[in-house]
Short mmCIF file of C-alpha atoms and ligand atoms in Angstrom, two decimals:
data_model
loop_
_atom_site.label_atom_id
_atom_site.label_comp_id
_atom_site.label_asym_id
_atom_site.label_seq_id
_atom_site.Cartn_x
_atom_site.Cartn_y
_atom_site.Cartn_z
CA MET A 1 -31.55 20.33 17.69
CA GLU A 2 -32.22 22.84 15.01
CA HIS A 3 -29.60 24.37 12.77
CA ASN A 4 -29.52 26.34 9.57
CA PRO A 5 -27.89 24.94 6.46
CA LEU A 6 -24.13 24.99 7.11
CA LYS A 7 -21.76 25.43 4.20
CA PHE A 8 -18.02 24.89 4.51
CA TRP A 9 -14.95 24.12 2.41
CA GLN A 10 -12.18 21.58 2.80
CA PHE A 11 -8.64 21.89 1.45
CA THR A 12 -6.09 19.19 1.99
CA ASP A 13 -2.40 18.57 1.39
CA THR A 14 -1.67 22.22 0.74
CA HIS A 15 2.05 21.27 0.95
CA LEU A 16 3.19 24.86 1.18
CA TYR A 17 6.83 24.96 0.13
CA ALA A 18 8.80 27.98 1.26
CA ARG A 19 12.41 28.74 2.00
CA GLN A 20 13.61 32.10 3.16
CA GLY A 21 15.56 33.89 0.47
CA LYS A 22 14.24 31.69 -2.34
CA PRO A 23 11.54 32.63 -4.85
CA GLU A 24 8.01 31.64 -3.97
CA HIS A 25 6.89 28.18 -5.02
CA PHE A 26 3.63 27.81 -6.94
CA SER A 27 2.02 26.12 -3.90
CA ALA A 28 1.99 29.58 -2.29
CA ALA A 29 0.17 31.14 -5.26
CA ILE A 30 -2.40 28.34 -5.22
CA LEU A 31 -3.04 28.67 -1.51
CA ASP A 32 -3.36 32.46 -1.71
CA LYS A 33 -5.75 32.30 -4.63
CA CYS A 34 -7.90 29.65 -2.95
CA ILE A 35 -7.96 31.64 0.29
CA ASP A 36 -9.08 34.69 -1.75
CA LEU A 37 -11.92 32.60 -3.16
CA PHE A 38 -12.85 31.33 0.28
CA LEU A 39 -12.95 34.83 1.73
CA ALA A 40 -15.18 35.97 -1.13
CA GLU A 41 -17.53 32.99 -0.86
CA PRO A 42 -20.87 34.03 0.66
CA ASP A 43 -22.39 32.06 3.55
CA CYS A 44 -19.24 30.00 3.97
CA ASP A 45 -17.26 30.82 7.07
CA ILE A 46 -15.48 27.57 7.88
CA LEU A 47 -12.44 26.05 6.20
CA LEU A 48 -11.03 22.64 7.10
CA ILE A 49 -7.48 21.65 6.13
CA SER A 50 -6.79 17.99 6.68
CA GLY A 51 -3.04 17.77 7.09
CA ASP A 52 0.21 17.97 5.14
CA LEU A 53 -0.16 21.70 5.49
CA THR A 54 3.48 22.21 4.55
CA CYS A 55 5.87 20.44 2.23
CA ASN A 56 8.66 19.40 4.59
CA GLY A 57 7.65 20.72 8.00
CA HIS A 58 10.43 23.29 7.85
CA ALA A 59 10.13 26.34 10.15
CA ASP A 60 10.26 28.61 7.07
CA GLU A 61 7.13 26.89 5.79
CA HIS A 62 5.21 27.34 9.03
CA ARG A 63 6.36 30.96 9.07
CA ALA A 64 4.88 31.30 5.58
CA LEU A 65 1.64 29.49 6.45
CA LEU A 66 0.63 31.00 9.78
CA PRO A 67 0.03 34.57 8.51
CA ARG A 68 -2.04 33.15 5.65
CA LEU A 69 -4.30 31.35 8.14
CA ARG A 70 -4.45 34.44 10.34
CA ARG A 71 -5.64 36.43 7.35
CA ILE A 72 -8.72 34.19 7.29
CA LYS A 73 -9.30 34.66 10.98
CA GLU A 74 -8.93 38.42 10.70
CA ALA A 75 -11.57 38.42 7.97
CA GLY A 76 -13.96 36.91 10.53
CA LYS A 77 -13.90 33.34 9.20
CA ARG A 78 -12.66 30.15 10.87
CA VAL A 79 -9.99 27.58 9.96
CA TYR A 80 -9.68 24.13 11.54
CA VAL A 81 -6.56 22.13 10.76
CA ILE A 82 -4.97 18.86 11.63
CA SER A 83 -1.30 18.21 11.10
CA ALA A 84 0.31 15.22 9.42
CA THR A 85 3.75 13.79 8.85
CA HIS A 86 4.80 16.49 6.37
CA ASP A 87 4.26 19.16 9.01
CA TYR A 88 7.36 18.37 11.06
CA GLY A 89 10.72 16.84 10.28
CA LEU A 90 9.83 13.20 9.67
CA ASN A 91 12.58 12.16 12.04
CA PHE A 92 11.40 14.34 14.90
CA ILE A 93 8.29 12.53 16.12
CA GLU A 94 9.87 12.48 19.60
CA GLU A 95 9.00 15.28 21.99
CA CYS A 96 10.91 18.48 21.55
CA PRO A 97 13.57 18.87 24.25
CA ASP A 98 12.16 21.56 26.53
CA ASP A 99 14.89 24.14 26.03
CA GLY A 100 12.52 27.06 25.61
CA SER A 101 13.64 27.64 22.04
CA ASN A 102 11.23 29.23 19.59
CA PRO A 103 10.24 26.50 17.10
CA LEU A 104 10.09 29.02 14.27
CA GLY A 105 13.65 30.13 14.95
CA ARG A 106 15.60 26.91 15.46
CA PRO A 107 18.73 26.37 13.40
CA GLY A 108 18.07 24.49 10.18
CA GLY A 109 14.33 25.07 10.53
CA LYS A 110 13.98 21.99 12.73
CA MET A 111 10.38 21.36 13.88
CA TYR A 112 9.15 18.63 16.21
CA GLN A 113 5.67 17.14 16.14
CA SER A 114 5.11 18.50 19.66
CA ASP A 115 5.91 22.07 18.47
CA LEU A 116 2.73 22.15 16.40
CA ARG A 117 0.44 22.25 19.40
CA GLY A 118 1.63 25.72 20.34
CA LEU A 119 1.64 27.01 16.78
CA TYR A 120 -1.82 25.93 15.65
CA ASP A 121 -3.86 26.26 18.86
CA GLU A 122 -5.93 29.06 17.34
CA PHE A 123 -6.75 26.89 14.33
CA GLY A 124 -8.60 24.15 16.14
CA PHE A 125 -6.06 22.40 18.32
CA GLN A 126 -7.59 24.06 21.32
CA GLY A 127 -10.84 22.17 20.74
CA ASN A 128 -13.76 23.75 22.49
CA LEU A 129 -15.48 20.49 23.47
CA ALA A 130 -12.86 17.80 23.91
CA GLU A 131 -9.20 17.19 23.22
CA TYR A 132 -7.00 14.17 22.99
CA GLN A 133 -3.22 14.21 23.23
CA ARG A 134 -1.25 15.03 20.09
CA ASN A 135 -3.73 17.44 18.54
CA SER A 136 -7.01 15.55 18.16
CA TYR A 137 -10.10 17.53 19.10
CA VAL A 138 -13.85 17.90 18.93
CA THR A 139 -15.25 21.32 18.27
CA GLN A 140 -18.75 22.76 17.97
CA LEU A 141 -18.94 24.26 14.48
CA THR A 142 -22.44 25.60 14.84
CA PRO A 143 -25.39 24.70 17.08
CA GLY A 144 -26.15 21.07 16.29
CA ILE A 145 -22.99 20.25 14.29
CA ARG A 146 -19.63 19.04 15.58
CA LEU A 147 -16.30 18.33 13.93
CA MET A 148 -14.07 15.55 15.27
CA ALA A 149 -10.53 16.15 13.99
CA LEU A 150 -8.22 13.21 14.51
CA ASN A 151 -4.45 13.30 14.29
CA ASP A 152 -3.38 9.95 12.84
CA ASP A 153 0.41 10.23 12.87
CA GLY A 154 0.69 7.00 14.89
CA ASP A 155 4.41 6.47 15.35
CA GLY A 156 5.06 8.75 12.38
CA ARG A 157 6.86 6.01 10.50
CA ALA A 158 5.56 2.48 9.96
CA PHE A 159 2.18 2.99 11.62
CA CYS A 160 -0.12 5.90 10.83
CA GLY A 161 -3.39 5.36 12.63
CA PHE A 162 -5.07 5.41 16.03
CA TYR A 163 -3.81 3.48 19.03
CA GLU A 164 -6.52 1.70 21.02
CA GLU A 165 -6.99 4.40 23.64
CA HIS A 166 -7.30 7.08 20.95
CA LEU A 167 -9.85 5.03 19.01
CA ARG A 168 -11.90 4.49 22.17
CA TRP A 169 -11.84 8.23 22.79
CA ALA A 170 -13.13 8.79 19.24
CA GLU A 171 -15.90 6.20 19.71
CA GLU A 172 -16.96 7.95 22.92
CA GLN A 173 -17.10 11.33 21.15
CA ILE A 174 -19.30 9.88 18.43
CA LYS A 175 -21.66 8.27 20.94
CA GLN A 176 -21.75 11.41 23.06
CA ALA A 177 -22.73 13.50 20.03
CA ARG A 178 -25.56 11.07 19.24
CA ALA A 179 -26.72 11.21 22.86
CA ASP A 180 -26.68 15.02 22.69
CA GLY A 181 -28.74 15.03 19.46
CA GLN A 182 -25.79 16.45 17.50
CA ILE A 183 -24.47 15.71 14.05
CA LEU A 184 -20.77 14.82 14.20
CA PHE A 185 -18.49 14.15 11.26
CA GLY A 186 -14.78 13.31 11.19
CA MET A 187 -11.56 14.50 9.60
CA CYS A 188 -8.23 12.72 9.59
CA HIS A 189 -5.30 12.60 7.19
CA HIS A 190 -4.78 9.02 6.02
CA PRO A 191 -7.46 7.26 3.95
CA THR A 192 -9.76 5.00 5.96
CA LEU A 193 -11.12 3.26 2.83
CA PRO A 194 -9.02 2.55 -0.30
CA PRO A 195 -9.23 5.38 -2.89
CA SER A 196 -8.58 2.80 -5.63
CA PRO A 197 -8.40 -1.00 -5.31
CA ILE A 198 -4.72 -0.88 -6.27
CA TYR A 199 -3.80 1.65 -3.57
CA PRO A 200 -3.49 -0.70 -0.57
CA MET A 201 -1.53 -3.15 -2.75
CA VAL A 202 1.18 -0.75 -3.82
CA SER A 203 1.08 1.44 -0.75
CA ALA A 204 -0.31 -0.49 2.24
CA ARG A 205 1.42 1.72 4.78
CA ASP A 206 -0.23 4.81 3.33
CA MET A 207 -3.65 3.57 4.42
CA LEU A 208 -4.79 4.46 7.93
CA GLY A 209 -3.36 1.71 10.17
CA ASN A 210 -5.85 -1.17 10.67
CA HIS A 211 -8.18 0.71 8.34
CA LYS A 212 -10.71 -2.12 7.91
CA GLU A 213 -11.31 -2.63 11.61
CA THR A 214 -11.01 1.06 12.48
CA SER A 215 -13.53 2.22 9.86
CA SER A 216 -15.97 -0.48 11.01
CA ARG A 217 -15.63 0.53 14.64
CA LEU A 218 -16.14 4.21 13.83
CA ALA A 219 -19.15 3.36 11.64
CA ASP A 220 -20.69 1.13 14.31
CA ALA A 221 -20.21 3.83 16.93
CA GLY A 222 -22.36 6.05 14.67
CA LEU A 223 -19.96 7.97 12.42
CA ARG A 224 -21.20 8.42 8.85
CA VAL A 225 -18.55 10.55 7.18
CA MET A 226 -14.78 11.04 7.40
CA PHE A 227 -12.90 13.62 5.35
CA THR A 228 -9.38 12.53 4.45
CA GLY A 229 -6.37 13.46 2.30
CA HIS A 230 -2.82 12.13 1.96
CA THR A 231 -3.27 10.08 -1.23
CA HIS A 232 -3.51 13.18 -3.47
CA MET A 233 -6.31 11.25 -5.19
CA HIS A 234 -9.90 12.43 -5.54
CA ASN A 235 -12.25 9.69 -4.46
CA ILE A 236 -15.50 8.97 -2.66
CA ALA A 237 -15.82 5.51 -1.14
CA SER A 238 -18.33 3.88 1.17
CA LYS A 239 -18.84 0.64 2.99
CA THR A 240 -21.58 -0.97 5.04
CA THR A 241 -20.50 -2.87 8.12
CA ALA A 242 -21.73 -6.32 9.15
CA ALA A 243 -24.02 -4.53 11.61
CA GLY A 244 -25.57 -2.60 8.70
CA ASN A 245 -24.01 0.83 9.26
CA THR A 246 -22.91 2.77 6.18
CA TYR A 247 -19.73 4.84 6.36
CA TRP A 248 -18.21 7.24 3.80
CA ASP A 249 -14.60 8.25 3.24
CA ILE A 250 -14.39 11.50 1.28
CA ASN A 251 -10.78 11.48 0.08
CA THR A 252 -9.77 14.76 -1.52
CA ALA A 253 -6.98 15.55 -3.96
CA SER A 254 -4.09 17.74 -2.90
CA LEU A 255 -4.68 21.45 -3.40
CA ALA A 256 -1.12 21.90 -4.73
CA ASN A 257 -0.81 18.80 -6.91
CA PHE A 258 -2.55 17.46 -10.01
CA PRO A 259 -5.49 17.85 -10.57
CA GLY A 260 -5.86 20.64 -7.96
CA LEU A 261 -9.29 20.20 -6.39
CA PHE A 262 -11.07 20.91 -3.14
CA ARG A 263 -14.49 20.26 -1.61
CA GLU A 264 -17.59 22.20 -0.76
CA ILE A 265 -19.92 20.66 1.79
CA VAL A 266 -23.44 21.68 2.77
CA ILE A 267 -25.27 20.21 5.73
CA ASP A 268 -28.99 20.85 5.61
CA GLY A 269 -31.04 19.05 8.24
CA LYS A 270 -29.80 15.46 8.14
CA LYS A 271 -28.54 15.71 4.57
CA MET A 272 -24.88 16.30 3.68
CA THR A 273 -24.20 17.34 0.08
CA ILE A 274 -20.58 17.13 -1.05
CA SER A 275 -19.31 18.65 -4.27
CA THR A 276 -15.98 19.49 -5.88
CA LYS A 277 -14.34 22.78 -6.80
CA VAL A 278 -11.38 23.32 -9.05
CA VAL A 279 -8.29 25.38 -8.23
CA PRO A 280 -8.58 28.44 -10.49
CA LYS A 281 -6.20 28.98 -13.38
CA ILE A 282 -3.04 30.62 -12.07
CA MET A 283 0.09 31.56 -13.99
CA HIS A 284 3.52 30.79 -12.54
CA ASN A 285 6.70 31.66 -14.46
CA GLY A 286 4.74 31.91 -17.70
CA GLU A 287 2.98 28.57 -17.30
CA THR A 288 -0.32 27.58 -15.71
CA VAL A 289 0.10 25.82 -12.39
CA GLN A 290 -2.24 23.14 -13.79
CA ALA A 291 0.33 22.35 -16.51
CA ILE A 292 3.13 22.24 -13.93
CA MET A 293 1.11 19.96 -11.65
CA GLU A 294 0.22 17.59 -14.47
CA ARG A 295 3.83 17.35 -15.61
CA GLU A 296 5.03 16.74 -12.05
CA LEU A 297 2.58 13.89 -11.53
CA ASP A 298 3.72 11.72 -14.40
CA SER A 299 7.30 12.92 -14.65
CA TYR A 300 8.62 10.11 -12.47
CA LEU A 301 7.05 7.26 -14.44
CA ARG A 302 7.79 9.01 -17.73
CA ASP A 303 11.46 9.56 -16.80
CA LEU A 304 11.77 5.93 -15.79
CA ILE A 305 10.40 4.58 -19.08
CA GLU A 306 12.01 7.15 -21.37
CA GLY A 307 15.28 7.03 -19.41
CA ALA A 308 15.48 3.26 -19.80
CA ALA A 309 14.86 3.66 -23.53
CA HIS A 310 17.02 6.65 -24.44
CA ASP A 311 18.91 8.16 -21.48
CA TYR A 312 20.38 5.58 -19.13
CA ALA A 313 21.93 8.17 -16.80
CA LEU A 314 18.39 9.46 -16.15
CA PHE A 315 17.19 5.92 -15.49
CA LEU A 316 20.03 5.35 -13.00
CA GLU A 317 19.04 8.53 -11.19
CA LYS A 318 15.41 7.39 -10.84
CA CYS A 319 15.60 3.61 -10.42
CA GLY A 320 15.91 3.80 -6.59
CA GLY A 321 12.19 4.60 -6.53
CA ILE A 322 11.38 1.11 -7.80
CA SER A 323 13.83 -0.47 -5.33
CA LEU A 324 16.46 -1.19 -7.96
CA ASP A 325 19.97 -0.22 -6.86
CA ARG A 326 22.50 1.38 -9.19
CA ASP A 327 24.85 -1.62 -9.36
CA ASN A 328 22.07 -3.98 -10.41
CA ALA A 329 20.71 -1.41 -12.84
CA LEU A 330 24.17 -1.24 -14.45
CA LYS A 331 24.43 -5.03 -14.64
CA LEU A 332 20.98 -5.26 -16.24
CA LYS A 333 21.52 -2.35 -18.63
CA LEU A 334 20.96 -4.28 -21.88
CA PRO A 335 17.67 -6.02 -20.96
CA ILE A 336 16.36 -2.87 -19.23
CA GLN A 337 17.16 -0.75 -22.29
CA ALA A 338 15.42 -3.30 -24.52
CA ALA A 339 12.35 -3.36 -22.24
CA GLY A 340 12.38 0.45 -22.06
CA LYS A 341 12.53 0.82 -25.84
CA PHE A 342 9.67 -1.66 -26.19
CA VAL A 343 7.37 0.03 -23.64
CA ASP A 344 8.27 3.49 -24.96
CA ALA A 345 7.33 2.63 -28.54
CA VAL A 346 4.70 -0.10 -28.44
CA THR A 347 1.09 0.60 -29.40
CA LEU A 348 -2.03 -1.22 -28.25
CA GLY A 349 -2.19 -2.79 -31.72
CA GLY A 350 1.42 -3.97 -31.36
CA LEU A 351 0.66 -5.53 -27.98
CA GLY A 352 -2.43 -7.19 -29.50
CA ARG A 353 -0.32 -8.76 -32.26
CA LEU A 354 2.23 -9.97 -29.73
CA LEU A 355 -0.38 -11.54 -27.47
CA CYS A 356 -2.62 -12.73 -30.33
CA CYS A 357 -5.72 -10.84 -29.29
CA LYS A 358 -8.08 -8.52 -31.09
CA ILE A 359 -7.79 -4.77 -30.44
CA PRO A 360 -10.55 -2.43 -31.74
CA PRO A 361 -9.18 -0.60 -34.83
CA SER A 362 -9.87 2.89 -33.43
CA VAL A 363 -7.30 2.45 -30.62
CA ARG A 364 -4.68 0.27 -32.31
CA LYS A 365 -2.36 3.24 -32.85
CA ARG A 366 -2.64 4.45 -29.23
CA SER A 367 0.71 4.52 -27.44
CA PHE A 368 0.73 2.05 -24.55
CA LYS A 369 2.95 4.36 -22.48
CA GLU A 370 0.69 7.40 -22.95
CA LEU A 371 -2.42 5.37 -22.16
CA PHE A 372 -0.81 4.00 -19.01
CA LEU A 373 0.14 7.52 -17.87
CA GLU A 374 -3.37 8.74 -18.64
CA LEU A 375 -4.94 5.92 -16.63
CA VAL A 376 -2.76 6.87 -13.65
CA ARG A 377 -3.83 10.52 -14.01
CA ASN A 378 -7.47 9.45 -14.19
CA ILE A 379 -7.20 7.66 -10.85
CA TYR A 380 -5.73 10.78 -9.22
CA ALA A 381 -8.35 13.00 -10.82
CA GLY A 382 -11.26 10.74 -9.80
CA GLN A 383 -12.13 10.34 -13.48
CA GLU A 384 -11.76 6.66 -14.25
CA GLN A 385 -13.87 7.10 -17.33
CA TYR A 386 -13.33 4.12 -19.63
CA GLY A 387 -16.60 2.18 -19.31
CA PRO A 388 -17.58 -1.06 -21.08
CA GLU A 389 -18.88 0.80 -24.15
CA THR A 390 -15.45 2.33 -24.92
CA ASP A 391 -12.80 0.84 -27.21
CA ILE A 392 -10.11 1.43 -24.57
CA TYR A 393 -12.08 -0.76 -22.17
CA LYS A 394 -12.43 -3.45 -24.85
CA ALA A 395 -8.69 -3.31 -25.62
CA VAL A 396 -7.73 -3.51 -21.93
CA MET A 397 -10.11 -6.45 -21.42
CA ALA A 398 -8.68 -8.28 -24.46
CA LEU A 399 -5.06 -7.77 -23.36
CA THR A 400 -5.58 -8.57 -19.68
CA GLY A 401 -7.82 -11.52 -20.63
CA ARG A 402 -4.98 -12.98 -22.67
CA VAL A 403 -2.41 -12.36 -19.91
CA ASN A 404 -4.81 -14.01 -17.47
CA GLN A 405 -5.05 -17.08 -19.75
CA LEU A 406 -1.27 -17.31 -19.89
CA PHE A 407 -0.31 -16.47 -16.30
CA GLY A 408 -3.57 -16.31 -14.30
CA LYS A 409 -2.61 -18.93 -11.73
CA LYS A 410 0.74 -17.25 -11.07
CA LEU A 411 -0.80 -13.83 -10.38
CA PRO A 412 -1.31 -12.68 -6.76
CA PRO A 413 -4.84 -13.67 -5.61
CA ALA A 414 -5.95 -10.03 -5.29
CA LEU A 415 -5.31 -9.50 -9.03
CA GLN A 416 -7.35 -12.50 -10.14
CA PRO A 417 -9.09 -12.59 -12.49
CA LEU A 418 -6.96 -9.90 -14.07
CA PRO A 419 -9.61 -8.37 -16.42
CA ALA A 420 -12.03 -7.78 -13.53
CA PHE A 421 -9.26 -6.15 -11.50
CA ALA A 422 -8.16 -3.99 -14.44
CA ALA A 423 -11.77 -2.88 -14.96
CA THR A 424 -11.86 -1.41 -11.43
CA LEU A 425 -8.80 0.69 -12.28
CA ILE A 426 -10.01 2.19 -15.55
CA TYR A 427 -13.69 2.65 -14.77
CA SER A 428 -15.47 3.87 -11.67
CA PRO A 429 -19.21 4.19 -12.29
CA GLU A 430 -19.89 6.20 -9.14
CA SER A 431 -18.95 9.85 -8.95
CA ASP A 432 -15.82 10.81 -7.03
CA TYR A 433 -16.85 14.46 -7.34
CA GLU A 434 -20.18 14.64 -5.61
CA VAL A 435 -22.49 12.70 -3.33
CA GLU A 436 -25.46 13.19 -1.06
CA ILE A 437 -25.32 11.44 2.29
CA GLU A 438 -28.06 10.89 4.86
CA LEU A 439 -26.41 11.63 8.21
FE1 FE2 B 501 0.39 12.68 3.87
FE1 FE2 B 502 0.41 14.84 1.00
#
């Protein structure tokens, strides 16, 4: 079937935070500015938003979001959304008791997952080709091109993914599109391929449930591309199944968190070209939102290290996040303070002396803490840039090589050998910003 080039945009994890009577959060300014850009963009009439539309799923937030989406519709453009676990009270996965109450007016702003169906019908939930319970749908975007939007809330707690019947429905939609000579691509919230090798290790339950098997089944049914969010990381990953089918997960950073990116996609014939756009510079309370977002990203790790070193009350406030309870943190105060002071002050050269390994002179004075925080930021930004020719790479290889010599056998198998694992974290030779895919 013939179709013209189709251009569209994808935002994800807009996390709109709003409370009645409180000043607007910067997430609102970002969303408004990006919607302005979208409305001004020529030949681009479709916007996808892949879940975590709001911050806490509070009724105030949906009240703030809906008119913004309607503004797009009134300008003659289209928005297709899926919801995710931040779009309703996390504890309210159960059906809303049918008491006829208006979800936007319930006391305390309480929203159930099942409320969303009524609220977002005009933004895709009422799919024009096929629907599956709990807000999954297939819609015809343009002659020849279909979107399959999959809600992957699972049980909303331990399992975020597709139950068997849902996955079979998705496989049927993919096969049906092939049979009809249509291009079909997917959108869900949780990542179906790891955005960084470390991600499934530290955050297994943040991956789509059964992601290895599910991505293979979708790929073997004929799906080539899935757009995802949730991780707040910018990444492009692919895999080829045992049957020889290649599948891409386009994971996009949160619009309202560091580094503030979104995607532009063009489908021309059988070719899909994906690129990246940057949230424009916006001022909020005298600061750029970019500066606020960057500070927010590393503030937790920074507070933990600097608190342990210099401000133990701050450390006590934050240590729950690394599963250390207050009583134990108080008992271990002296060794934790010593470790904190060490990590806060040590340089790469200092670590090299301690571990008896050679660090290139140009990076000996680099703060270990600042490098670590930068490497974390690079993963989020899809800019793991320290390749083998850089002195940072050489320093990391020397240090991890020595640690591997000393403790290699005691490390978890997935981290062995440690230098090779570390290399995947600091350097990603393929672009996370753009790719061309044969559909
Ligand atoms: Fe999420
Ligand atoms: Fe999110």
